[in-house]
Tab-separated table of N, CA and C in Angstrom:
chain	number	residue	atom	x	y	z
V	1	MET	N	129.696	-33.101	11.217
V	1	MET	CA	128.756	-32.236	10.586
V	1	MET	C	127.452	-33.061	10.245
V	2	GLN	N	126.425	-32.480	10.448
V	2	GLN	CA	125.052	-32.947	10.224
V	2	GLN	C	124.300	-32.107	8.966
V	3	LEU	N	123.931	-32.970	8.103
V	3	LEU	CA	123.048	-32.409	6.932
V	3	LEU	C	121.710	-33.149	7.009
V	4	VAL	N	120.634	-32.314	6.625
V	4	VAL	CA	119.372	-33.054	6.436
V	4	VAL	C	119.206	-33.302	4.954
V	5	PHE	N	118.658	-34.362	4.626
V	5	PHE	CA	118.229	-34.694	3.424
V	5	PHE	C	116.698	-34.697	3.518
V	6	ALA	N	116.078	-33.815	2.743
V	6	ALA	CA	114.655	-33.685	2.923
V	6	ALA	C	113.901	-34.827	2.231
V	7	SER	N	113.926	-35.899	3.074
V	7	SER	CA	113.240	-37.169	2.719
V	7	SER	C	113.070	-38.046	3.871
V	8	ASN	N	112.112	-38.954	3.858
V	8	ASN	CA	111.858	-39.855	4.947
V	8	ASN	C	112.013	-41.266	4.130
V	9	ASN	N	112.643	-41.505	2.950
V	9	ASN	CA	112.852	-42.720	2.415
V	9	ASN	C	114.144	-43.283	2.976
V	10	PRO	N	114.025	-44.251	3.720
V	10	PRO	CA	115.377	-44.820	4.251
V	10	PRO	C	116.283	-45.387	3.392
V	11	ASN	N	115.821	-45.817	2.161
V	11	ASN	CA	116.910	-46.262	1.151
V	11	ASN	C	117.605	-45.182	0.588
V	12	LYS	N	117.010	-43.979	0.270
V	12	LYS	CA	117.694	-42.718	-0.194
V	12	LYS	C	118.645	-42.321	0.858
V	13	ILE	N	118.159	-42.220	2.107
V	13	ILE	CA	119.021	-41.788	3.147
V	13	ILE	C	120.312	-42.614	3.357
V	14	LYS	N	120.071	-43.995	3.238
V	14	LYS	CA	121.164	-45.019	3.348
V	14	LYS	C	122.280	-44.710	2.127
V	15	GLU	N	121.613	-44.672	0.852
V	15	GLU	CA	122.421	-44.531	-0.280
V	15	GLU	C	123.330	-43.340	-0.246
V	16	ILE	N	122.774	-42.255	0.127
V	16	ILE	CA	123.584	-40.966	0.173
V	16	ILE	C	124.584	-41.024	1.305
V	17	GLN	N	124.151	-41.458	2.495
V	17	GLN	CA	125.103	-41.691	3.659
V	17	GLN	C	126.438	-42.501	3.218
V	18	GLN	N	126.121	-43.452	2.412
V	18	GLN	CA	127.383	-44.347	1.990
V	18	GLN	C	128.241	-43.694	0.962
V	19	LEU	N	127.725	-42.634	0.268
V	19	LEU	CA	128.533	-41.811	-0.584
V	19	LEU	C	129.504	-40.723	0.074
V	20	LEU	N	129.193	-40.505	1.463
V	20	LEU	CA	129.786	-39.422	2.110
V	20	LEU	C	130.888	-39.891	3.038
V	21	PRO	N	131.781	-39.099	3.401
V	21	PRO	CA	132.740	-39.399	4.449
V	21	PRO	C	132.096	-39.509	5.788
V	22	ASP	N	132.772	-40.199	6.687
V	22	ASP	CA	132.058	-40.543	8.076
V	22	ASP	C	131.769	-39.241	8.862
V	23	ARG	N	132.571	-38.121	8.654
V	23	ARG	CA	132.373	-36.896	9.344
V	23	ARG	C	131.172	-36.277	8.910
V	24	ILE	N	130.238	-36.606	7.966
V	24	ILE	CA	129.195	-36.132	7.638
V	24	ILE	C	127.953	-37.072	7.825
V	25	GLN	N	126.968	-36.629	8.760
V	25	GLN	CA	125.960	-37.551	9.120
V	25	GLN	C	124.639	-37.030	8.471
V	26	ILE	N	123.974	-37.954	7.642
V	26	ILE	CA	122.834	-37.533	7.083
V	26	ILE	C	121.504	-37.670	7.894
V	27	LEU	N	120.725	-36.698	8.004
V	27	LEU	CA	119.537	-36.791	8.908
V	27	LEU	C	118.197	-36.804	8.002
V	28	SER	N	117.285	-37.546	8.425
V	28	SER	CA	116.046	-37.618	7.612
V	28	SER	C	115.111	-36.381	8.155
V	29	LEU	N	113.977	-36.231	7.507
V	29	LEU	CA	112.896	-35.386	8.125
V	29	LEU	C	112.542	-35.751	9.361
V	30	SER	N	112.230	-37.045	9.571
V	30	SER	CA	111.759	-37.441	10.815
V	30	SER	C	112.705	-37.424	11.882
V	31	ASP	N	114.070	-37.498	11.539
V	31	ASP	CA	115.148	-37.285	12.616
V	31	ASP	C	115.087	-35.810	13.299
V	32	ILE	N	114.631	-34.899	12.435
V	32	ILE	CA	114.626	-33.575	12.948
V	32	ILE	C	113.227	-33.149	13.376
V	33	GLY	N	112.190	-34.086	13.414
V	33	GLY	CA	110.921	-33.807	13.837
V	33	GLY	C	109.996	-33.119	12.832
V	34	CYS	N	110.396	-33.205	11.528
V	34	CYS	CA	109.531	-32.642	10.445
V	34	CYS	C	108.539	-33.599	9.969
V	35	GLU	N	107.406	-33.621	10.541
V	35	GLU	CA	106.477	-34.576	10.145
V	35	GLU	C	105.299	-34.069	9.033
V	36	GLU	N	105.320	-32.760	8.854
V	36	GLU	CA	104.413	-32.154	7.958
V	36	GLU	C	104.877	-32.374	6.469
V	37	GLU	N	103.786	-32.273	5.720
V	37	GLU	CA	104.054	-32.251	4.229
V	37	GLU	C	104.623	-31.053	3.746
V	38	ILE	N	105.803	-31.057	3.209
V	38	ILE	CA	106.400	-29.703	2.538
V	38	ILE	C	105.842	-29.475	1.269
V	39	PRO	N	105.373	-28.231	1.135
V	39	PRO	CA	104.752	-27.830	-0.158
V	39	PRO	C	105.587	-27.908	-1.371
V	40	GLU	N	105.186	-28.417	-2.425
V	40	GLU	CA	105.978	-28.519	-3.663
V	40	GLU	C	105.093	-27.837	-4.795
V	41	THR	N	105.202	-26.536	-4.680
V	41	THR	CA	104.352	-25.788	-5.588
V	41	THR	C	105.061	-25.049	-6.831
V	42	ALA	N	106.352	-25.346	-7.036
V	42	ALA	CA	107.070	-24.809	-8.116
V	42	ALA	C	106.741	-25.356	-9.429
V	43	ASN	N	106.943	-24.762	-10.357
V	43	ASN	CA	106.637	-25.244	-11.810
V	43	ASN	C	107.709	-26.115	-12.451
V	44	THR	N	108.821	-26.335	-11.663
V	44	THR	CA	109.865	-27.197	-12.072
V	44	THR	C	110.282	-28.131	-10.969
V	45	ILE	N	111.024	-29.068	-11.369
V	45	ILE	CA	111.661	-30.029	-10.403
V	45	ILE	C	112.730	-29.276	-9.694
V	46	GLU	N	113.526	-28.565	-10.299
V	46	GLU	CA	114.512	-27.727	-9.652
V	46	GLU	C	113.765	-26.960	-8.519
V	47	GLY	N	112.800	-26.243	-8.980
V	47	GLY	CA	112.141	-25.304	-8.119
V	47	GLY	C	111.608	-26.034	-6.893
V	48	ASN	N	111.016	-27.277	-7.028
V	48	ASN	CA	110.513	-28.161	-5.833
V	48	ASN	C	111.636	-28.500	-5.010
V	49	ALA	N	112.773	-28.856	-5.502
V	49	ALA	CA	113.868	-29.143	-4.557
V	49	ALA	C	114.407	-28.026	-3.892
V	50	ILE	N	114.424	-26.819	-4.506
V	50	ILE	CA	114.844	-25.486	-3.687
V	50	ILE	C	113.697	-25.296	-2.626
V	51	LEU	N	112.443	-25.389	-2.947
V	51	LEU	CA	111.580	-25.185	-1.929
V	51	LEU	C	111.642	-26.111	-0.747
V	52	LYS	N	111.867	-27.310	-0.881
V	52	LYS	CA	112.089	-28.229	0.184
V	52	LYS	C	113.237	-27.987	0.970
V	53	ALA	N	114.450	-27.775	0.272
V	53	ALA	CA	115.641	-27.423	1.048
V	53	ALA	C	115.472	-26.155	1.831
V	54	ASN	N	114.863	-25.029	1.261
V	54	ASN	CA	114.728	-23.904	2.005
V	54	ASN	C	113.667	-23.887	2.971
V	55	TYR	N	112.700	-24.619	3.024
V	55	TYR	CA	111.771	-24.967	4.050
V	55	TYR	C	112.451	-25.523	5.321
V	56	VAL	N	113.136	-26.502	5.063
V	56	VAL	CA	113.876	-27.144	6.332
V	56	VAL	C	114.818	-26.137	6.994
V	57	THR	N	115.660	-25.488	6.059
V	57	THR	CA	116.634	-24.595	6.657
V	57	THR	C	115.989	-23.379	7.311
V	58	GLU	N	114.843	-22.879	6.709
V	58	GLU	CA	114.138	-21.783	7.398
V	58	GLU	C	113.371	-22.117	8.722
V	59	LYS	N	112.880	-23.261	8.635
V	59	LYS	CA	111.824	-23.689	9.764
V	59	LYS	C	112.658	-24.370	10.749
V	60	TYR	N	113.701	-25.177	10.444
V	60	TYR	CA	114.282	-25.980	11.547
V	60	TYR	C	115.771	-25.551	11.769
V	61	GLY	N	116.473	-24.785	10.842
V	61	GLY	CA	117.746	-24.195	11.095
V	61	GLY	C	118.847	-25.076	10.782
V	62	TYR	N	118.558	-26.239	10.021
V	62	TYR	CA	119.603	-27.091	9.520
V	62	TYR	C	120.071	-26.815	8.176
V	63	ASP	N	121.315	-27.109	7.934
V	63	ASP	CA	121.826	-27.195	6.441
V	63	ASP	C	121.033	-28.266	5.774
V	64	CYS	N	120.573	-28.138	4.620
V	64	CYS	CA	119.702	-29.176	4.107
V	64	CYS	C	119.899	-29.351	2.521
V	65	PHE	N	119.721	-30.417	2.102
V	65	PHE	CA	119.610	-30.745	0.603
V	65	PHE	C	118.330	-31.483	0.239
V	66	ALA	N	117.945	-31.382	-0.882
V	66	ALA	CA	116.684	-32.010	-1.319
V	66	ALA	C	116.862	-32.506	-2.669
V	67	ASP	N	115.878	-33.386	-2.958
V	67	ASP	CA	115.803	-33.972	-4.316
V	67	ASP	C	114.421	-33.950	-4.697
V	68	ASP	N	114.270	-33.795	-6.008
V	68	ASP	CA	112.915	-34.021	-6.589
V	68	ASP	C	113.160	-34.582	-7.999
V	69	THR	N	112.687	-35.812	-8.248
V	69	THR	CA	113.111	-36.654	-9.388
V	69	THR	C	114.433	-36.666	-9.637
V	70	GLY	N	115.314	-36.905	-8.571
V	70	GLY	CA	116.713	-37.079	-8.755
V	70	GLY	C	117.620	-35.767	-8.727
V	71	LEU	N	116.965	-34.691	-8.751
V	71	LEU	CA	117.875	-33.398	-8.779
V	71	LEU	C	118.084	-33.080	-7.401
V	72	GLU	N	119.407	-32.802	-7.000
V	72	GLU	CA	119.825	-32.396	-5.760
V	72	GLU	C	120.263	-30.990	-5.508
V	73	TYR	N	119.707	-30.373	-4.555
V	73	TYR	CA	119.972	-29.015	-4.168
V	73	TYR	C	120.380	-28.935	-2.650
V	74	PHE	N	121.343	-28.139	-2.386
V	74	PHE	CA	121.767	-27.891	-1.100
V	74	PHE	C	121.633	-26.476	-0.583
V	75	ARG	N	121.129	-26.229	0.564
V	75	ARG	CA	120.872	-24.979	1.166
V	75	ARG	C	121.498	-24.924	2.581
V	76	GLN	N	122.527	-23.871	2.731
V	76	GLN	CA	123.149	-23.753	4.029
V	76	GLN	C	122.348	-22.867	4.842
V	77	ALA	N	122.329	-23.031	6.302
V	77	ALA	CA	121.637	-22.168	7.114
V	77	ALA	C	122.021	-20.618	6.998
V	78	ARG	N	123.158	-20.585	6.502
V	78	ARG	CA	123.707	-19.092	6.579
V	78	ARG	C	123.368	-18.367	5.172
V	79	ASN	N	122.278	-18.939	4.601
V	79	ASN	CA	121.751	-18.329	3.400
V	79	ASN	C	122.749	-18.406	2.179
V	80	GLN	N	123.706	-19.274	2.227
V	80	GLN	CA	124.603	-19.361	0.993
V	80	GLN	C	123.968	-20.748	0.305
V	81	ARG	N	124.018	-20.580	-1.064
V	81	ARG	CA	123.569	-21.837	-1.757
V	81	ARG	C	124.622	-22.395	-2.567
V	82	PHE	N	124.673	-23.624	-2.546
V	82	PHE	CA	125.532	-24.411	-3.365
V	82	PHE	C	125.004	-25.694	-3.935
V	83	TRP	N	125.446	-26.176	-5.013
V	83	TRP	CA	124.955	-27.486	-5.446
V	83	TRP	C	125.773	-28.511	-4.662
V	84	LEU	N	125.222	-29.550	-4.111
V	84	LEU	CA	125.655	-30.429	-3.106
V	84	LEU	C	127.064	-31.033	-3.685
V	85	ARG	N	127.012	-31.484	-4.876
V	85	ARG	CA	128.199	-32.163	-5.419
V	85	ARG	C	129.383	-31.331	-5.369
V	86	SER	N	129.206	-30.025	-5.733
V	86	SER	CA	130.302	-29.086	-5.745
V	86	SER	C	130.659	-28.718	-4.251
V	87	HIS	N	129.872	-28.698	-3.459
V	87	HIS	CA	130.190	-28.249	-2.048
V	87	HIS	C	130.904	-29.488	-1.416
V	88	LEU	N	130.548	-30.638	-1.660
V	88	LEU	CA	131.413	-31.777	-1.037
V	88	LEU	C	132.748	-32.026	-1.489
V	89	GLN	N	132.830	-31.573	-2.886
V	89	GLN	CA	134.190	-31.796	-3.459
V	89	GLN	C	135.285	-30.761	-2.962
V	90	THR	N	134.809	-29.804	-2.320
V	90	THR	CA	135.850	-28.782	-1.852
V	90	THR	C	136.336	-29.100	-0.497
């Protein structure tokens, strides 16, 4: 399974990858060819994380999660939303 972490920070990517089982591969924005700056126009950190995850899913078709000041949000390509931690525990 591949998930995109809406980040190009190699330390964040590595840290998240180490927390997950081997069956889940974390891809960065650059791994999927997303070089543009993703707009962060929401009024809250949660809103910005949601904007980033939705942007990647809608434009690139990958399941994606994003953070904004440490908040994590997960968006599945099938338009179902889950908090990442809850999703990975099931």
